[in-house]
Coordinates of C-alpha atoms and ligand atoms in Angstrom, one line a residue:
X16 CA 140.1 -23.5 5.5
X17 CA 142.3 -25.8 7.3
X18 CA 146.0 -25.7 8.1
X19 CA 147.7 -29.0 7.1
X20 CA 151.3 -30.2 7.4
X21 CA 152.1 -32.7 4.8
X22 CA 155.2 -34.9 5.1
X23 CA 156.5 -36.8 2.0
X24 CA 158.8 -39.8 2.6
X25 CA 161.7 -40.9 0.6
X26 CA 160.1 -43.2 -1.8
X27 CA 157.5 -40.4 -2.4
X28 CA 160.3 -38.0 -3.6
X29 CA 162.7 -40.8 -4.9
X30 CA 163.3 -38.9 -8.4
X31 CA 162.3 -35.8 -10.3
X32 CA 159.1 -37.3 -11.7
X33 CA 157.9 -38.3 -8.3
X34 CA 158.7 -34.8 -7.1
X35 CA 156.8 -33.2 -9.9
X36 CA 153.8 -35.5 -9.1
X37 CA 154.0 -34.6 -5.3
X38 CA 154.0 -30.8 -6.3
X39 CA 150.9 -31.3 -8.4
X40 CA 149.1 -33.2 -5.5
X41 CA 150.2 -30.3 -3.2
X42 CA 148.8 -27.7 -5.4
X43 CA 145.6 -29.3 -6.1
X44 CA 144.9 -29.3 -2.2
X45 CA 145.9 -25.7 -1.9
X46 CA 143.5 -24.8 -4.7
X47 CA 140.7 -26.4 -2.6
X48 CA 141.5 -23.7 -0.2
X49 CA 143.8 -25.4 2.7
X50 CA 147.0 -23.7 3.8
X51 CA 149.8 -26.4 3.4
X52 CA 153.2 -26.6 4.8
X53 CA 155.4 -29.4 3.2
X54 CA 158.1 -31.3 5.2
X55 CA 160.3 -33.6 2.9
X56 CA 162.6 -36.5 3.4
X57 CA 165.7 -37.0 1.2
X58 CA 165.4 -39.2 -1.9
X59 CA 165.0 -42.8 -1.1
X60 CA 168.3 -44.5 -0.6
X61 CA 170.2 -41.1 -0.4
X62 CA 170.8 -41.0 3.5
X63 CA 172.2 -44.6 3.3
X64 CA 174.4 -43.7 0.3
X65 CA 175.8 -40.7 2.3
X66 CA 176.4 -43.0 5.4
X67 CA 178.5 -45.4 3.1
X68 CA 180.5 -42.5 2.0
X69 CA 181.1 -41.3 5.6
X70 CA 182.3 -45.0 6.5
X71 CA 185.0 -44.9 3.8
X72 CA 186.5 -41.7 5.6
X73 CA 186.3 -42.9 9.2
X74 CA 185.3 -46.3 10.7
X75 CA 183.3 -44.4 13.3
X76 CA 182.6 -41.2 11.5
X77 CA 182.7 -38.0 13.5
X78 CA 179.2 -37.2 14.6
X79 CA 179.2 -33.5 14.2
X80 CA 180.5 -33.8 10.5
X81 CA 178.2 -36.8 10.0
X82 CA 175.2 -34.3 10.5
X83 CA 176.7 -31.9 8.2
X84 CA 176.9 -34.5 5.4
X85 CA 173.3 -36.4 6.1
X86 CA 171.5 -33.1 6.2
X87 CA 172.4 -32.5 2.4
X88 CA 169.9 -35.2 1.3
X89 CA 166.9 -33.1 2.5
X90 CA 168.6 -29.9 1.0
X91 CA 168.3 -31.3 -2.4
X92 CA 164.6 -32.3 -2.3
X93 CA 163.4 -29.2 -0.7
X94 CA 164.9 -27.1 -3.6
X95 CA 163.9 -29.3 -6.4
X96 CA 160.3 -29.5 -5.1
X97 CA 160.0 -25.6 -4.8
X98 CA 161.2 -25.2 -8.3
X99 CA 158.6 -27.8 -9.4
X100 CA 155.9 -25.8 -7.6
X101 CA 157.1 -22.6 -9.1
X102 CA 157.1 -24.1 -12.5
X103 CA 153.4 -24.7 -12.2
X104 CA 152.6 -21.2 -11.5
X105 CA 152.4 -21.4 -7.8
X106 CA 154.8 -20.0 -5.1
X107 CA 157.0 -21.9 -2.7
X108 CA 159.9 -21.1 -0.2
X109 CA 162.2 -23.7 1.0
X110 CA 163.7 -23.8 4.4
X111 CA 166.6 -25.5 5.8
X112 CA 166.6 -26.4 9.5
X113 CA 168.8 -23.6 10.5
X114 CA 166.9 -21.1 8.7
X115 CA 163.5 -21.6 10.7
X116 CA 165.5 -22.4 13.0
X117 CA 164.5 -25.8 14.3
X118 CA 166.2 -25.5 17.7
X119 CA 167.7 -28.9 18.9
X120 CA 169.9 -30.0 21.8
X121 CA 173.7 -31.0 20.8
X122 CA 173.1 -34.9 20.7
X123 CA 174.5 -35.2 17.0
X124 CA 172.8 -37.9 14.9
X125 CA 170.0 -38.1 17.5
X126 CA 169.1 -34.7 18.5
X127 CA 166.0 -33.7 20.1
X128 CA 163.7 -30.7 19.1
X129 CA 163.4 -28.0 21.7
X130 CA 161.7 -25.2 19.9
X131 CA 160.3 -24.2 16.4
X132 CA 159.6 -20.5 16.1
X133 CA 156.9 -20.1 13.4
X134 CA 157.3 -16.6 12.3
X135 CA 158.9 -17.3 9.1
X136 CA 156.5 -20.0 8.0
X137 CA 153.6 -17.9 8.9
X138 CA 154.9 -15.0 6.9
X139 CA 155.3 -17.4 4.0
X140 CA 151.8 -18.6 4.3
X141 CA 150.5 -15.1 4.5
X142 CA 152.1 -14.4 1.3
X143 CA 150.3 -17.3 -0.5
X144 CA 153.3 -19.5 -0.6
X145 CA 153.9 -23.1 0.3
X146 CA 156.6 -23.3 2.9
X147 CA 158.8 -26.4 2.1
X148 CA 160.8 -27.7 5.3
X149 CA 163.7 -29.8 5.3
X150 CA 162.9 -33.0 7.6
X151 CA 165.2 -34.6 9.8
X152 CA 167.5 -31.6 10.5
X153 CA 167.9 -28.8 12.9
X154 CA 170.6 -26.6 14.7
X155 CA 172.0 -26.6 18.2
X156 CA 172.9 -23.6 20.5
X157 CA 176.2 -23.3 19.2
X158 CA 175.2 -23.1 15.6
X159 CA 176.1 -26.6 14.5
X160 CA 173.9 -28.6 12.1
X161 CA 172.1 -31.6 13.9
X162 CA 170.0 -34.5 12.7
X163 CA 167.2 -36.3 14.5
X164 CA 168.0 -40.0 13.9
X165 CA 166.7 -42.1 11.1
X166 CA 163.2 -41.7 10.1
X167 CA 163.4 -38.3 11.7
X168 CA 161.3 -36.4 9.0
X169 CA 158.3 -37.8 10.6
X170 CA 159.2 -36.0 13.9
X171 CA 160.0 -32.7 12.0
X172 CA 156.6 -32.8 10.4
X173 CA 154.7 -33.5 13.9
X174 CA 156.8 -30.9 15.6
X175 CA 156.1 -28.2 13.0
X176 CA 152.4 -29.3 13.0
X177 CA 152.3 -28.7 16.7
X178 CA 154.2 -25.4 16.6
X179 CA 151.8 -24.2 14.0
X180 CA 148.8 -25.4 15.8
X181 CA 147.8 -27.2 12.5
X182 CA 144.5 -29.1 12.2
X183 CA 146.1 -32.4 11.2
X184 CA 149.7 -33.8 10.2
X185 CA 149.4 -36.0 7.0
X186 CA 152.3 -38.5 6.6
X187 CA 152.5 -39.7 3.0
X188 CA 154.4 -42.9 2.3
X189 CA 154.7 -45.9 0.1
X190 CA 151.8 -47.8 1.7
X191 CA 148.2 -46.5 2.0
X192 CA 148.1 -46.6 5.9
X193 CA 148.9 -48.4 9.0
X194 CA 148.4 -52.2 8.7
X195 CA 147.7 -55.1 11.0
X196 CA 151.3 -56.0 10.1
X197 CA 153.9 -54.9 7.5
X198 CA 152.0 -55.4 4.2
X199 CA 155.3 -56.1 2.6
X200 CA 155.8 -59.4 4.4
X201 CA 152.2 -60.5 5.0
X202 CA 149.9 -60.1 1.8
X203 CA 146.9 -60.7 4.1
X204 CA 147.6 -57.8 6.2
X205 CA 144.6 -55.2 6.5
X206 CA 144.5 -51.4 6.7
X207 CA 143.5 -50.1 10.0
X208 CA 141.2 -47.2 9.7
X209 CA 141.8 -45.8 13.3
X210 CA 144.4 -46.5 15.8
X211 CA 145.2 -45.0 19.3
X212 CA 148.3 -43.1 19.9
X213 CA 149.2 -45.6 22.6
X214 CA 149.1 -48.8 20.3
X215 CA 150.8 -46.7 17.4
X216 CA 153.5 -46.1 19.8
X217 CA 154.0 -49.7 20.8
X218 CA 154.0 -50.8 17.2
X219 CA 156.6 -48.1 16.3
X220 CA 158.7 -49.1 19.2
X221 CA 158.5 -52.8 18.4
X222 CA 159.5 -52.3 14.9
X223 CA 156.6 -51.1 12.6
X224 CA 158.7 -48.5 10.6
X225 CA 155.6 -46.7 9.1
X226 CA 156.1 -44.0 11.8
X227 CA 159.0 -43.0 13.7
X228 CA 158.5 -43.4 17.4
X229 CA 159.3 -39.9 18.6
X230 CA 156.8 -38.6 16.2
X231 CA 154.1 -40.5 17.7
X232 CA 155.2 -39.5 21.2
X233 CA 155.1 -35.9 20.2
X234 CA 151.5 -36.3 18.4
X235 CA 150.3 -38.0 21.5
X236 CA 151.5 -35.4 24.0
X237 CA 149.9 -32.6 22.0
X238 CA 147.0 -34.5 20.7
X239 CA 147.9 -33.8 17.1
X240 CA 145.9 -36.0 14.9
X241 CA 148.0 -37.9 12.5
X242 CA 146.8 -39.3 9.0
X243 CA 149.1 -41.9 7.4
X244 CA 148.5 -41.9 3.7
X245 CA 149.8 -43.2 0.4
X246 CA 151.4 -40.6 -2.0
X247 CA 150.4 -42.8 -5.0
X248 CA 146.6 -43.1 -4.3
X249 CA 143.7 -40.9 -3.1
X250 CA 142.4 -43.5 -0.6
X251 CA 141.9 -42.4 2.8
X252 CA 144.6 -43.7 5.1
X253 CA 144.8 -44.5 8.9
X254 CA 143.9 -42.0 11.6
X255 CA 146.1 -42.0 14.7
X256 CA 144.0 -40.4 17.4
X257 CA 143.1 -40.6 21.1
X258 CA 142.0 -43.9 22.1
X259 CA 138.1 -44.4 22.1
X260 CA 135.8 -47.0 23.5
X261 CA 135.3 -49.2 20.4
X262 CA 139.2 -49.7 20.2
X263 CA 138.9 -51.9 23.2
X264 CA 136.8 -54.4 21.3
X265 CA 139.6 -55.5 19.3
X266 CA 141.9 -58.0 21.2
X267 CA 145.0 -57.8 19.0
X268 CA 145.2 -54.8 16.6
X269 CA 148.6 -55.5 15.1
X270 CA 151.6 -57.9 14.7
X271 CA 155.2 -56.4 14.5
X272 CA 158.7 -57.6 14.1
X273 CA 162.2 -56.2 14.5
X274 CA 165.4 -57.6 13.4
X275 CA 167.2 -54.6 15.0
X276 CA 168.3 -56.2 18.2
X277 CA 171.0 -58.7 19.2
X278 CA 171.4 -61.0 22.3
X279 CA 174.2 -61.1 24.7
X280 CA 174.5 -64.0 27.1
X281 CA 177.0 -63.9 30.3
X282 CA 177.4 -67.3 31.3
X283 CA 178.1 -68.8 34.7
X284 CA 177.7 -65.5 36.7
X285 CA 178.3 -65.9 40.5
X286 CA 174.7 -65.2 41.9
X287 CA 175.1 -62.5 44.5
X288 CA 173.8 -59.1 45.3
X289 CA 175.3 -56.4 43.1
X290 CA 175.8 -58.4 40.0
X291 CA 173.2 -57.0 37.9
X292 CA 174.3 -53.4 38.8
X293 CA 177.7 -54.3 37.9
X294 CA 176.8 -55.5 34.6
X295 CA 174.4 -53.0 33.4
X296 CA 175.7 -49.6 34.7
X297 CA 178.6 -49.5 32.3
X298 CA 176.3 -50.4 29.4
X299 CA 173.8 -47.6 30.2
X300 CA 176.8 -45.3 30.9
X301 CA 177.7 -46.0 27.3
X302 CA 174.2 -44.7 26.3
X303 CA 173.3 -48.2 25.1
X304 CA 169.7 -49.2 25.7
X305 CA 169.1 -52.7 27.1
X306 CA 165.7 -54.1 26.2
X307 CA 164.7 -57.5 27.6
X308 CA 166.7 -59.2 30.3
X309 CA 166.4 -62.8 31.7
X310 CA 168.2 -64.7 34.2
X311 CA 168.5 -68.5 34.4
X312 CA 169.7 -70.2 37.6
X313 CA 172.3 -72.9 37.1
X314 CA 173.5 -75.4 39.4
X315 CA 175.1 -74.1 42.6
X316 CA 175.3 -70.3 43.1
X317 CA 175.9 -69.7 39.4
X318 CA 173.4 -68.0 37.0
X319 CA 173.3 -67.0 33.2
X320 CA 172.2 -63.7 32.4
X321 CA 170.8 -63.0 28.8
X322 CA 169.8 -59.4 27.4
X323 CA 169.2 -57.7 24.2
X324 CA 170.8 -54.5 22.9
X325 CA 170.4 -52.8 19.6
X326 CA 172.2 -54.7 16.8
X327 CA 174.3 -51.6 15.9
X328 CA 175.6 -51.4 19.5
X329 CA 176.4 -55.1 19.8
X330 CA 180.1 -54.7 19.2
X331 CA 180.7 -51.9 21.7
X332 CA 178.3 -53.6 24.3
X333 CA 180.3 -56.8 23.9
X334 CA 183.6 -55.1 24.8
X335 CA 182.1 -53.4 27.8
X336 CA 180.6 -56.5 29.2
X337 CA 183.7 -58.6 28.5
X338 CA 185.5 -56.3 30.7
X339 CA 182.9 -56.6 33.5
X340 CA 182.6 -60.4 33.2
X341 CA 186.3 -60.5 34.0
X342 CA 185.9 -58.4 37.1
X343 CA 183.0 -60.4 38.5
X344 CA 184.3 -63.8 37.5
X345 CA 181.8 -64.9 34.9
X346 CA 182.8 -67.8 32.8
X347 CA 182.1 -66.4 29.2
X348 CA 180.2 -63.7 27.2
X349 CA 178.5 -64.7 23.9
X350 CA 176.8 -62.4 21.3
X351 CA 174.1 -63.4 19.0
X352 CA 172.9 -61.3 16.1
X353 CA 170.5 -63.9 14.5
X354 CA 167.5 -63.0 16.7
X355 CA 164.2 -61.3 15.9
X356 CA 161.5 -59.8 18.1
X357 CA 157.9 -60.5 17.2
X358 CA 155.1 -58.8 19.1
X359 CA 151.4 -58.5 19.2
X360 CA 149.8 -55.1 20.3
X361 CA 146.4 -54.1 21.2
X362 CA 144.7 -51.9 24.0
X363 CA 142.0 -54.6 24.2
X364 CA 144.5 -56.9 26.0
X365 CA 144.0 -54.9 28.9
X366 CA 140.8 -56.6 29.8
X367 CA 141.6 -60.1 28.5
X368 CA 143.4 -63.0 30.1
X369 CA 145.3 -65.7 28.0
X370 CA 146.4 -63.6 25.1
X371 CA 150.1 -64.2 25.9
X372 CA 149.6 -68.2 26.1
X373 CA 147.8 -68.1 22.9
X374 CA 150.6 -66.5 21.3
X375 CA 153.1 -69.2 22.7
X376 CA 150.9 -71.9 21.6
X377 CA 150.7 -70.3 18.0
X378 CA 154.5 -70.2 17.8
X379 CA 154.9 -73.7 19.3
X380 CA 152.4 -75.2 16.7
X381 CA 154.6 -73.8 14.1
X382 CA 157.7 -75.3 15.6
X383 CA 159.2 -71.9 16.6
X384 CA 161.2 -71.9 19.8
X385 CA 160.7 -68.7 22.0
X386 CA 164.2 -67.5 23.4
X387 CA 162.9 -64.6 25.5
X388 CA 159.5 -63.1 26.5
X389 CA 158.5 -59.6 27.6
X390 CA 155.0 -58.2 28.4
X391 CA 153.4 -55.0 29.2
X392 CA 149.7 -53.9 29.6
X393 CA 149.1 -53.7 25.8
X394 CA 151.7 -55.8 24.2
X395 CA 153.5 -59.3 24.2
X396 CA 157.0 -59.7 22.6
X397 CA 158.9 -62.9 22.0
X398 CA 162.5 -63.2 20.9
X399 CA 163.0 -66.0 18.3
X400 CA 165.6 -67.2 15.9
X401 CA 165.8 -64.7 13.0
X402 CA 165.2 -67.2 10.2
X403 CA 161.5 -67.7 11.5
X404 CA 160.7 -64.2 11.5
X405 CA 158.4 -64.2 8.4
X406 CA 156.8 -67.5 9.5
X407 CA 155.9 -66.2 12.9
X408 CA 154.5 -62.8 11.7
X409 CA 152.1 -64.6 9.3
X410 CA 151.2 -67.5 12.0
X411 CA 150.4 -64.8 14.6
X412 CA 148.6 -62.6 12.0
X413 CA 146.3 -65.6 11.1
X414 CA 146.0 -67.0 14.6
X415 CA 144.7 -63.8 16.0
X416 CA 142.1 -63.6 13.1
X417 CA 143.6 -60.4 11.7
X418 CA 143.3 -61.4 8.2
X419 CA 139.6 -61.6 8.4
X420 CA 137.1 -58.7 8.5
X421 CA 135.5 -57.9 11.9
X422 CA 136.7 -58.4 15.2
X423 CA 138.8 -61.2 16.6
X424 CA 137.8 -62.7 20.1
X425 CA 141.0 -64.8 20.4
Ligands
ADP530 P1 158.9 -43.4 4.3 O1 160.2 -43.4 3.5 O2 157.7 -42.9 3.5 O3 159.0 -42.6 5.6 P2 159.2 -45.9 5.5 O4 159.8 -46.9 5.0 O5 159.8 -45.1 6.6 O6 158.7 -44.9 4.6 O7 157.8 -46.6 6.0 C1 156.8 -47.2 5.3 C2 157.2 -48.8 5.2 O8 156.8 -49.2 6.7 C3 156.2 -49.6 4.5 O9 156.8 -49.6 3.2 C4 156.3 -50.9 5.1 O10 157.1 -51.9 4.5 C5 156.6 -50.7 6.7 N1 155.9 -51.1 7.6 C6 156.3 -51.9 8.6 N2 155.0 -52.1 9.3 C7 154.2 -51.6 8.9 C8 152.7 -51.6 9.3 N3 152.2 -52.2 10.2 N4 151.8 -50.9 8.4 C9 152.2 -50.2 7.4 N5 153.7 -50.2 7.0 C10 154.5 -50.9 7.6
LIG531 N1 166.4 -39.1 5.2 C1 166.2 -39.4 6.7 C2 166.3 -41.0 6.8 O1 166.5 -41.7 5.7 C3 165.1 -39.1 7.5 C4 163.9 -39.6 6.9 O2 163.7 -39.9 5.8 O3 162.8 -39.6 7.6 O4 166.4 -41.5 7.8
MG532 MG1 160.0 -43.3 7.4

């Protein structure tokens, strides 16, 4: 008998019929003898709807109250799901974050989980019930409700699985696994049977929304196997596990894209020691994460600094940078939202040269100009004009042989 934590995302619980269907699936599995703990998201679209309501009240909604509001989405689904289970003659018990309690820090809207006591979940399991946990939410030391950041139900599921020492954490979603690229924009994308935590972590941080980054970090740290599957079919999905030797045979495992970043250029900065510190310290003090940075030397002792920040933080970052630019005597500050980042990911890259240049070549052959580049051991990313995103993803997917069966030797 296995202990399985199953997480169902927003599309899987988008309406009452789907909730009833998920309840049937869970019960079928329970009948086979496994112990199941269920973690649910809010109905698809609900969290966005609640954010829109908040924005009608306050242009920058109070974060504590935002968490009180956003946590209601998951409250609805866990209650409805538990009713559906009971209606089928089985027993379920719903748990909000504070009832378990899922203890977090106080960083409202992006809180981190610190501890999850398991006594209540274990008691419910012992009583033959299906515990149903609200994803995405917790409680801080002062008793305030917190949320974990968008997509945070994945993190709840993995953390609950780790706390319970479950055998596997199954993530049910609207695609039947992790694909070589987003199947919704590249029809020739293929399902990956098995992928390493490291690659999955890169993919998640480079825009593949199928798993939330922190859930992969958690799983990797505690070696919790993840199984990404469809809630609409019974086909096996993708296993996210420790790297094994065979994974290195594949040069490029996946192509990802992100439209979530924006670019800031500071023009004609005097090129002297301390300038980078003067520019970037106030940005990091405001908790804004700078991703790529490039510096282009101009004539004389002037330079242009270009860097990327999350699109949601662009306005705040521009305000900060403009103040600094004035102080350090830069000529102008320009923001650009119309960029995208496309990336290739693969542990096989560690042992191969020439992967980056092949990527640049593929983009060039499709007439796509590269604005910025960054690399690490297992990925290469290029910033391009947003309007070329889909073209670039498809060209790279084909160029690295990902739409064919078997390996790609580049
Ligand atoms: P859920 O609501 O179940 O959490 P998400 O929308 O967060 O689902 O994640 C699933 C979506 O992730 C898919 O519909 C797909 O468009 C997107 N996605 C992006 N990249 C990939 C990829 N490489 N493989 C699978 N899905 C991907
Ligand atoms: N409901 C939250 C969101 O939409 C959390 C989740 O679905 O994972 O971001
Ligand atoms: Mg998700």
